[in-house]
Amino acid sequence: MLRGRESTYHVPMAHADESIAVVVLTHNRQHLLQQCVENVLARSSDVTSEIVIWNNASTDGTAEYLGTLTDPRIRVVNSEENIGQNAYARAFRLTEAPYLVELDDDVVEAPDGWDRTLRDAFRRLPKVGFLAADLEDDPKDEASNVRHHVRPDAYTLVEENGVRLLRGPTGGGCAITSRELNQRVGGFREDPKQVFWLEDEAYIKDIEQLGFEAAVLADLVVHHTGGPYYSQV
């Protein structure tokens, strides 16, 4: 059910519309989703024109909460089935903007205009096809703990076209790609045998086949709150 308003180089599109479509997937994490809406989505700039929040059959009051949202950019899909990460492919097909942002529902803090920062950096990096925000150092978050404490040496700071990048493992907690590149690789994959799986890793492998790279934007930091600790808070 819908609610609300219905080469090996990445060449920036010569298109009057340089807007962003953001997709958030959620399942039974209303307490984190609400922070994501209030502290991340609400801080997006006017370059974000579409926001799809895909509710994967939550039973914790998520649907009721989503029904209270009034931002006209937001479209809610209340799925009767939990299809997990496979929803990215379906949700982005509901959008039209030339830039696509995956945003985890457990990203609970981001600076004002984070979306514009991400898009503007992406446009300056023709060989980068998937650009992610860095993670705030939070040992309670599993991804952040790996990034800052388990494998900090896996990242190398470089500068390309005036953009500071971290070269190393890249995830999709808050990451941008272009619709043009996404369509070239056939969109985000779906795996009917799995609900929760690394669709971002699969996407990175797909774009690498075309000669593109993934990287982390060093100067954009968001707070990710994944794992058992925050699931119970």
Coordinates of C-alpha atoms in Angstrom, one line a residue:
M1 CA 0.0 0.0 0.0
L2 CA 1.3 3.5 -0.9
R3 CA 0.8 6.5 1.3
G4 CA 1.6 10.1 0.4
R5 CA 2.7 11.5 -3.0
E6 CA 3.0 9.0 -5.6
S7 CA 32.7 4.2 -21.0
T8 CA 34.5 3.2 -17.8
Y9 CA 34.0 6.7 -16.6
H10 CA 31.0 8.1 -14.9
V11 CA 30.1 11.3 -16.9
P12 CA 28.1 13.8 -14.8
M13 CA 24.7 14.1 -16.5
A14 CA 24.0 17.3 -18.5
H15 CA 20.5 17.4 -17.1
A16 CA 18.6 20.3 -15.6
D17 CA 17.4 17.9 -12.9
E18 CA 20.3 17.0 -10.6
S19 CA 18.0 15.7 -7.8
I20 CA 18.3 12.8 -5.5
A21 CA 16.0 9.9 -4.7
V22 CA 16.6 8.4 -1.2
V23 CA 15.4 5.0 -0.2
V24 CA 15.2 3.8 3.4
L25 CA 14.3 0.2 4.2
T26 CA 13.0 -0.7 7.7
H27 CA 11.8 -3.6 9.7
N28 CA 10.7 -3.5 13.4
R29 CA 13.1 -0.6 14.3
Q30 CA 10.7 2.3 14.9
H31 CA 12.9 3.8 17.6
L32 CA 15.8 4.0 15.2
L33 CA 13.7 4.9 12.1
Q34 CA 12.2 7.9 13.9
Q35 CA 15.7 9.2 14.6
C36 CA 16.7 8.7 11.0
V37 CA 13.7 10.7 9.8
E38 CA 14.1 13.5 12.3
N39 CA 18.0 13.8 12.3
V40 CA 18.9 12.7 8.8
L41 CA 16.0 12.9 6.3
A42 CA 14.9 16.2 7.8
R43 CA 18.4 17.6 7.4
S44 CA 18.5 16.8 3.7
S45 CA 18.6 19.7 1.3
D46 CA 16.3 20.7 -1.5
V47 CA 18.3 18.5 -3.9
T48 CA 16.5 15.5 -2.5
S49 CA 13.2 15.4 -4.3
E50 CA 12.0 11.9 -3.5
I51 CA 12.1 9.8 -0.4
V52 CA 10.8 6.2 -0.4
I53 CA 10.5 4.5 3.0
W54 CA 9.9 0.8 2.5
N55 CA 8.4 -0.8 5.6
N56 CA 9.2 -4.5 5.4
A57 CA 6.1 -5.9 7.3
S58 CA 7.0 -4.4 10.6
T59 CA 4.7 -5.2 13.6
D60 CA 6.1 -2.7 16.1
G61 CA 4.1 0.4 15.2
T62 CA 6.3 1.5 12.3
A63 CA 3.3 1.7 9.9
E64 CA 1.4 3.9 12.3
Y65 CA 4.4 6.2 12.8
L66 CA 5.0 6.5 9.1
G67 CA 1.4 7.5 8.7
T68 CA 2.0 10.6 10.7
L69 CA 4.8 12.0 8.4
T70 CA 3.9 15.1 6.4
D71 CA 7.0 15.8 4.3
P72 CA 5.6 15.8 0.8
R73 CA 8.7 14.2 -0.6
I74 CA 8.0 11.0 1.3
R75 CA 6.3 8.0 -0.2
V76 CA 5.7 5.1 2.1
V77 CA 5.4 1.5 1.0
N78 CA 3.9 -0.8 3.6
S79 CA 4.9 -4.3 2.3
E80 CA 2.9 -7.2 3.6
E81 CA 6.0 -9.4 3.2
N82 CA 9.5 -8.8 4.6
I83 CA 11.7 -9.0 1.4
G84 CA 14.7 -7.4 3.2
Q85 CA 17.4 -5.9 1.0
N86 CA 15.6 -7.0 -2.1
A87 CA 13.4 -4.0 -1.6
Y88 CA 16.1 -1.6 -2.8
A89 CA 15.6 -2.7 -6.4
R90 CA 11.8 -2.3 -6.2
A91 CA 11.8 1.0 -4.3
F92 CA 14.2 2.7 -6.6
R93 CA 12.0 1.7 -9.5
L94 CA 9.3 3.9 -8.0
T95 CA 11.6 7.0 -8.3
E96 CA 12.8 9.2 -11.2
A97 CA 15.7 11.3 -9.8
P98 CA 19.1 10.9 -11.6
Y99 CA 21.0 10.2 -8.3
L100 CA 20.1 7.3 -5.9
V101 CA 21.0 7.2 -2.2
E102 CA 20.7 4.1 -0.1
L103 CA 20.2 5.1 3.5
D104 CA 20.0 2.6 6.4
D105 CA 17.2 3.2 8.9
D106 CA 19.8 3.0 11.7
V107 CA 21.7 6.0 10.5
V108 CA 20.5 8.4 13.2
E109 CA 22.6 11.5 12.8
A110 CA 24.0 13.5 9.8
P111 CA 25.0 17.1 9.2
D112 CA 22.7 19.6 7.5
G113 CA 22.8 19.2 3.7
W114 CA 24.6 15.8 3.9
D115 CA 22.8 14.8 0.6
R116 CA 24.2 17.8 -1.3
T117 CA 27.7 17.1 0.1
L118 CA 27.5 13.5 -1.1
R119 CA 26.1 14.4 -4.5
D120 CA 28.6 17.2 -5.2
A121 CA 31.5 15.0 -4.3
F122 CA 30.2 12.2 -6.4
R123 CA 29.9 14.4 -9.5
R124 CA 33.6 15.3 -9.2
L125 CA 34.7 11.7 -9.3
P126 CA 34.1 10.2 -12.7
K127 CA 35.7 6.9 -11.9
V128 CA 33.8 6.4 -8.6
G129 CA 30.4 4.7 -9.1
F130 CA 29.5 4.2 -5.5
L131 CA 30.4 6.8 -2.8
A132 CA 29.6 6.3 0.8
A133 CA 29.7 8.5 3.9
D134 CA 32.2 7.7 6.6
L135 CA 31.0 6.4 10.0
E136 CA 31.3 8.2 13.3
D137 CA 33.5 6.3 15.7
D138 CA 31.1 4.4 17.9
P139 CA 32.4 1.1 19.4
K140 CA 28.8 0.0 20.0
D141 CA 28.0 0.0 16.3
E142 CA 29.3 -3.1 14.6
A143 CA 30.3 -1.5 11.3
S144 CA 31.9 1.5 13.0
N145 CA 33.8 -0.8 15.4
V146 CA 35.3 -2.6 12.4
R147 CA 36.0 0.6 10.5
H148 CA 37.8 2.4 13.4
H149 CA 39.1 -0.4 15.8
V150 CA 39.3 -3.8 14.1
R151 CA 40.5 -2.8 10.6
P152 CA 41.5 0.9 10.6
D153 CA 44.6 0.1 8.6
A154 CA 42.4 -1.2 5.8
Y155 CA 41.8 2.5 4.8
T156 CA 44.1 4.8 2.9
L157 CA 43.4 8.6 2.7
V158 CA 43.8 10.0 -0.8
E159 CA 42.7 13.1 -2.6
E160 CA 41.1 13.1 -6.1
N161 CA 39.9 16.1 -7.9
G162 CA 39.9 18.1 -4.6
V163 CA 37.9 15.4 -2.8
R164 CA 39.3 13.6 0.2
L165 CA 38.6 9.8 -0.1
L166 CA 39.1 6.8 2.0
R167 CA 40.1 3.8 -0.1
G168 CA 39.0 0.6 1.6
P169 CA 36.0 -1.5 2.3
T170 CA 32.8 0.4 1.4
G171 CA 29.3 -0.2 2.6
G172 CA 25.9 1.1 1.7
G173 CA 24.8 2.6 5.0
C174 CA 24.6 6.0 3.4
A175 CA 25.8 5.9 -0.2
I176 CA 25.2 7.4 -3.6
T177 CA 25.2 6.1 -7.2
S178 CA 23.8 7.4 -10.4
R179 CA 20.6 6.1 -12.1
E180 CA 22.5 6.0 -15.4
L181 CA 25.1 3.6 -14.0
N182 CA 22.6 1.7 -12.0
Q183 CA 20.6 1.0 -15.1
R184 CA 23.7 -0.1 -17.0
V185 CA 24.3 -2.9 -14.5
G186 CA 20.6 -3.9 -14.4
G187 CA 19.8 -2.2 -11.2
F188 CA 20.3 -3.5 -7.7
R189 CA 20.2 -7.2 -7.5
E190 CA 17.4 -9.3 -5.9
D191 CA 18.1 -12.7 -4.3
P192 CA 14.9 -14.6 -3.8
K193 CA 16.6 -17.1 -1.5
Q194 CA 17.8 -14.4 1.0
V195 CA 16.1 -11.6 3.0
F196 CA 19.1 -10.0 4.6
W197 CA 22.2 -10.1 2.4
L198 CA 25.0 -7.7 1.2
E199 CA 23.3 -6.2 -1.8
D200 CA 25.7 -3.3 -1.7
E201 CA 28.7 -5.6 -2.0
A202 CA 27.0 -7.3 -5.0
Y203 CA 26.4 -3.9 -6.6
I204 CA 30.0 -2.8 -6.1
K205 CA 31.1 -6.0 -7.9
D206 CA 28.7 -5.3 -10.7
I207 CA 30.0 -1.7 -11.3
E208 CA 33.6 -2.9 -11.0
Q209 CA 33.0 -5.1 -14.0
L210 CA 32.5 -1.8 -15.9
G211 CA 35.7 -0.3 -14.5
F212 CA 34.1 1.8 -11.7
E213 CA 35.3 2.0 -8.1
A214 CA 33.8 2.4 -4.7
A215 CA 35.1 4.8 -2.1
V216 CA 34.3 6.5 1.2
L217 CA 33.9 10.3 1.4
A218 CA 36.3 11.3 4.2
D219 CA 34.6 14.6 4.9
L220 CA 31.1 13.4 5.4
V221 CA 30.5 11.5 8.7
V222 CA 27.2 10.0 9.8
H223 CA 26.3 8.1 12.9
H224 CA 25.4 4.4 12.3
T225 CA 23.8 2.4 15.1
G226 CA 23.6 -1.2 13.9
G227 CA 23.9 -4.4 15.9
P228 CA 22.4 -5.9 19.1
Y229 CA 23.2 -3.0 21.4
Y230 CA 21.1 -0.4 19.6
S231 CA 18.4 -2.9 18.7
Q232 CA 17.5 -3.0 22.4
V233 CA 18.0 0.6 23.3

